């Protein structure tokens, strides 16, 4: 005897928190692409934001998920000896933005650091960051850039290829 079960829709008892997702499964994927076509440039050692054009917003469905954030962009350096630094900053529930990468042993506070020894360097770059969350608060991840050397020009060239940023929630 053969049995068949046909189901059109399965719902949790009352909230999304009542549905058990297998560990490692993707719960949701949010993508954003910059659309204004302008470059994000910095000639300072202070972090410069790409604004909402370089941001993805995700509200986790579960309070123990892993969030994986990826960003693809064109990095541009115009200097004789420059170190361009790129990182994600995060805002929780509309609060202020803070760098997701704390200073490491070398004193660097970036996810990506590129050292150019002269001329001009234009390269496609990818940034990846992940963290385990402990709430279902809204999270915004935004790309930032800065120069490690004052007055040297570095940037993200949205005018060549749009910056793409993805946030993925993964069940734990």
mmCIF file of C-alpha atoms in Angstrom:
data_model
loop_
_atom_site.group_PDB
_atom_site.id
_atom_site.type_symbol
_atom_site.label_atom_id
_atom_site.label_comp_id
_atom_site.label_asym_id
_atom_site.label_seq_id
_atom_site.Cartn_x
_atom_site.Cartn_y
_atom_site.Cartn_z
ATOM 1 C CA UNK A 1 0.000 0.000 0.000
ATOM 2 C CA UNK A 2 1.308 3.467 -0.926
ATOM 3 C CA UNK A 3 0.583 6.573 1.143
ATOM 4 C CA UNK A 4 0.565 10.158 -0.070
ATOM 5 C CA UNK A 5 0.450 13.390 1.865
ATOM 6 C CA UNK A 6 -0.321 16.546 -0.101
ATOM 7 C CA UNK A 7 0.114 19.882 1.672
ATOM 8 C CA UNK A 8 -0.340 23.386 0.276
ATOM 9 C CA UNK A 9 0.742 25.329 3.352
ATOM 10 C CA UNK A 10 2.182 24.640 6.822
ATOM 11 C CA UNK A 11 1.889 27.325 9.503
ATOM 12 C CA UNK A 12 3.221 27.680 13.035
ATOM 13 C CA UNK A 13 0.866 27.674 16.010
ATOM 14 C CA UNK A 14 0.997 31.431 16.688
ATOM 15 C CA UNK A 15 4.330 33.024 15.678
ATOM 16 C CA UNK A 16 7.257 32.255 13.439
ATOM 17 C CA UNK A 17 9.192 31.371 16.608
ATOM 18 C CA UNK A 18 7.136 28.194 17.040
ATOM 19 C CA UNK A 19 8.402 26.656 13.799
ATOM 20 C CA UNK A 20 11.567 24.602 14.241
ATOM 21 C CA UNK A 21 14.045 25.085 11.375
ATOM 22 C CA UNK A 22 16.797 22.518 10.842
ATOM 23 C CA UNK A 23 20.248 23.853 11.753
ATOM 24 C CA UNK A 24 22.164 25.221 8.769
ATOM 25 C CA UNK A 25 19.099 25.945 6.657
ATOM 26 C CA UNK A 26 18.657 29.375 5.086
ATOM 27 C CA UNK A 27 15.690 31.171 6.640
ATOM 28 C CA UNK A 28 15.748 34.314 4.474
ATOM 29 C CA UNK A 29 17.955 36.225 2.037
ATOM 30 C CA UNK A 30 17.777 40.014 1.628
ATOM 31 C CA UNK A 31 19.639 41.745 -1.199
ATOM 32 C CA UNK A 32 20.288 45.385 -1.998
ATOM 33 C CA UNK A 33 22.071 47.056 -4.898
ATOM 34 C CA UNK A 34 23.244 50.655 -4.964
ATOM 35 C CA UNK A 35 21.349 52.543 -7.595
ATOM 36 C CA UNK A 36 22.573 56.116 -7.740
ATOM 37 C CA UNK A 37 25.767 55.428 -9.705
ATOM 38 C CA UNK A 38 27.971 57.746 -7.663
ATOM 39 C CA UNK A 39 31.296 56.824 -6.104
ATOM 40 C CA UNK A 40 31.822 56.733 -2.347
ATOM 41 C CA UNK A 41 35.160 58.442 -1.741
ATOM 42 C CA UNK A 42 37.253 59.215 1.305
ATOM 43 C CA UNK A 43 40.367 61.340 1.691
ATOM 44 C CA UNK A 44 40.442 61.028 5.453
ATOM 45 C CA UNK A 45 41.335 58.543 8.162
ATOM 46 C CA UNK A 46 37.742 58.833 9.439
ATOM 47 C CA UNK A 47 35.211 56.231 8.308
ATOM 48 C CA UNK A 48 32.930 57.401 5.467
ATOM 49 C CA UNK A 49 29.524 55.819 4.907
ATOM 50 C CA UNK A 50 28.023 54.908 1.599
ATOM 51 C CA UNK A 51 24.660 55.840 3.127
ATOM 52 C CA UNK A 52 21.449 53.978 2.426
ATOM 53 C CA UNK A 53 22.831 53.170 -1.055
ATOM 54 C CA UNK A 54 25.287 50.741 0.593
ATOM 55 C CA UNK A 55 22.986 49.163 3.160
ATOM 56 C CA UNK A 56 20.953 46.006 3.680
ATOM 57 C CA UNK A 57 18.267 45.624 6.363
ATOM 58 C CA UNK A 58 17.217 42.307 7.861
ATOM 59 C CA UNK A 59 14.942 41.365 10.764
ATOM 60 C CA UNK A 60 15.838 37.867 11.994
ATOM 61 C CA UNK A 61 12.914 35.514 12.414
ATOM 62 C CA UNK A 62 14.697 33.589 15.186
ATOM 63 C CA UNK A 63 16.697 34.909 18.142
ATOM 64 C CA UNK A 64 19.576 32.452 17.755
ATOM 65 C CA UNK A 65 20.234 32.651 14.014
ATOM 66 C CA UNK A 66 23.530 33.296 12.307
ATOM 67 C CA UNK A 67 23.541 36.339 10.003
ATOM 68 C CA UNK A 68 25.935 36.189 7.052
ATOM 69 C CA UNK A 69 26.587 39.532 5.310
ATOM 70 C CA UNK A 70 28.424 39.781 1.982
ATOM 71 C CA UNK A 71 29.251 42.800 -0.140
ATOM 72 C CA UNK A 72 30.752 42.999 -3.621
ATOM 73 C CA UNK A 73 32.162 46.315 -4.895
ATOM 74 C CA UNK A 74 34.882 47.985 -6.960
ATOM 75 C CA UNK A 75 37.643 49.401 -4.747
ATOM 76 C CA UNK A 76 39.556 52.416 -6.097
ATOM 77 C CA UNK A 77 42.905 53.710 -4.762
ATOM 78 C CA UNK A 78 44.799 56.715 -6.097
ATOM 79 C CA UNK A 79 47.938 57.263 -4.058
ATOM 80 C CA UNK A 80 51.679 56.718 -3.861
ATOM 81 C CA UNK A 81 51.486 54.663 -0.661
ATOM 82 C CA UNK A 82 47.956 54.076 0.572
ATOM 83 C CA UNK A 83 46.159 51.553 2.689
ATOM 84 C CA UNK A 84 42.440 51.491 1.954
ATOM 85 C CA UNK A 85 40.220 50.017 4.624
ATOM 86 C CA UNK A 86 36.666 48.703 4.240
ATOM 87 C CA UNK A 87 34.236 47.433 6.866
ATOM 88 C CA UNK A 88 30.589 46.915 7.731
ATOM 89 C CA UNK A 89 28.950 49.058 10.360
ATOM 90 C CA UNK A 90 25.778 47.817 12.035
ATOM 91 C CA UNK A 91 22.704 49.579 13.418
ATOM 92 C CA UNK A 92 20.285 47.778 15.751
ATOM 93 C CA UNK A 93 16.628 48.920 15.713
ATOM 94 C CA UNK A 94 17.489 52.276 14.120
ATOM 95 C CA UNK A 95 20.279 53.101 16.581
ATOM 96 C CA UNK A 96 23.673 54.548 15.736
ATOM 97 C CA UNK A 97 26.069 52.636 13.485
ATOM 98 C CA UNK A 98 29.092 50.850 14.984
ATOM 99 C CA UNK A 99 31.965 49.021 13.299
ATOM 100 C CA UNK A 100 31.458 45.236 13.366
ATOM 101 C CA UNK A 101 35.229 44.679 13.369
ATOM 102 C CA UNK A 102 37.021 45.587 16.573
ATOM 103 C CA UNK A 103 40.720 46.379 16.439
ATOM 104 C CA UNK A 104 42.874 43.275 16.141
ATOM 105 C CA UNK A 105 46.471 42.749 17.278
ATOM 106 C CA UNK A 106 47.743 44.947 14.432
ATOM 107 C CA UNK A 107 45.437 47.797 15.436
ATOM 108 C CA UNK A 108 43.381 47.445 12.274
ATOM 109 C CA UNK A 109 39.641 48.019 12.492
ATOM 110 C CA UNK A 110 38.574 46.798 9.073
ATOM 111 C CA UNK A 111 37.329 43.625 7.455
ATOM 112 C CA UNK A 112 39.356 44.332 4.306
ATOM 113 C CA UNK A 113 42.662 46.216 4.042
ATOM 114 C CA UNK A 114 44.390 46.798 0.705
ATOM 115 C CA UNK A 115 47.891 48.272 0.492
ATOM 116 C CA UNK A 116 48.735 50.003 -2.795
ATOM 117 C CA UNK A 117 52.373 51.015 -3.292
ATOM 118 C CA UNK A 118 51.893 53.459 -6.120
ATOM 119 C CA UNK A 119 49.849 54.642 -9.010
ATOM 120 C CA UNK A 120 46.247 53.596 -9.186
ATOM 121 C CA UNK A 121 44.585 50.346 -8.263
ATOM 122 C CA UNK A 122 41.040 49.444 -9.285
ATOM 123 C CA UNK A 123 39.995 45.987 -8.114
ATOM 124 C CA UNK A 124 36.793 44.050 -7.481
ATOM 125 C CA UNK A 125 36.551 43.329 -3.766
ATOM 126 C CA UNK A 126 34.323 41.155 -1.588
ATOM 127 C CA UNK A 127 33.679 41.660 2.128
ATOM 128 C CA UNK A 128 32.200 38.906 4.298
ATOM 129 C CA UNK A 129 31.062 39.071 7.927
ATOM 130 C CA UNK A 130 28.983 36.754 10.112
ATOM 131 C CA UNK A 131 27.636 36.797 13.635
ATOM 132 C CA UNK A 132 25.162 34.909 15.798
ATOM 133 C CA UNK A 133 22.309 37.116 16.983
ATOM 134 C CA UNK A 134 20.452 36.867 20.271
ATOM 135 C CA UNK A 135 17.285 38.774 19.361
ATOM 136 C CA UNK A 136 14.869 39.491 16.542
ATOM 137 C CA UNK A 137 15.744 43.203 16.435
ATOM 138 C CA UNK A 138 16.040 44.842 13.016
ATOM 139 C CA UNK A 139 19.661 44.923 11.823
ATOM 140 C CA UNK A 140 21.117 47.243 9.190
ATOM 141 C CA UNK A 141 24.563 46.534 7.766
ATOM 142 C CA UNK A 142 26.227 49.357 5.821
ATOM 143 C CA UNK A 143 29.541 49.508 3.917
ATOM 144 C CA UNK A 144 32.088 52.073 5.108
ATOM 145 C CA UNK A 145 35.491 53.069 3.737
ATOM 146 C CA UNK A 146 38.489 55.005 5.065
ATOM 147 C CA UNK A 147 42.089 55.738 4.236
ATOM 148 C CA UNK A 148 44.824 54.727 6.625
ATOM 149 C CA UNK A 149 46.896 57.661 5.308
ATOM 150 C CA UNK A 150 45.456 61.179 5.616
ATOM 151 C CA UNK A 151 44.705 63.022 2.339
ATOM 152 C CA UNK A 152 45.075 59.954 0.109
ATOM 153 C CA UNK A 153 42.054 59.215 -2.089
ATOM 154 C CA UNK A 154 40.287 55.858 -1.862
ATOM 155 C CA UNK A 155 36.749 54.783 -2.587
ATOM 156 C CA UNK A 156 34.010 52.453 -3.722
ATOM 157 C CA UNK A 157 33.219 52.962 -7.406
ATOM 158 C CA UNK A 158 29.437 52.573 -7.706
ATOM 159 C CA UNK A 159 29.654 54.503 -10.956
ATOM 160 C CA UNK A 160 31.468 51.543 -12.583
ATOM 161 C CA UNK A 161 29.578 48.596 -11.101
ATOM 162 C CA UNK A 162 26.864 48.907 -8.448
ATOM 163 C CA UNK A 163 27.747 47.782 -4.940
ATOM 164 C CA UNK A 164 25.783 44.663 -4.032
ATOM 165 C CA UNK A 165 25.122 43.685 -0.423
ATOM 166 C CA UNK A 166 23.405 40.537 0.839
ATOM 167 C CA UNK A 167 22.240 39.497 4.329
ATOM 168 C CA UNK A 168 21.353 35.862 4.907
ATOM 169 C CA UNK A 169 19.723 34.412 8.029
ATOM 170 C CA UNK A 170 20.809 30.836 8.777
ATOM 171 C CA UNK A 171 19.060 28.676 11.380
ATOM 172 C CA UNK A 172 21.231 27.334 14.226
#
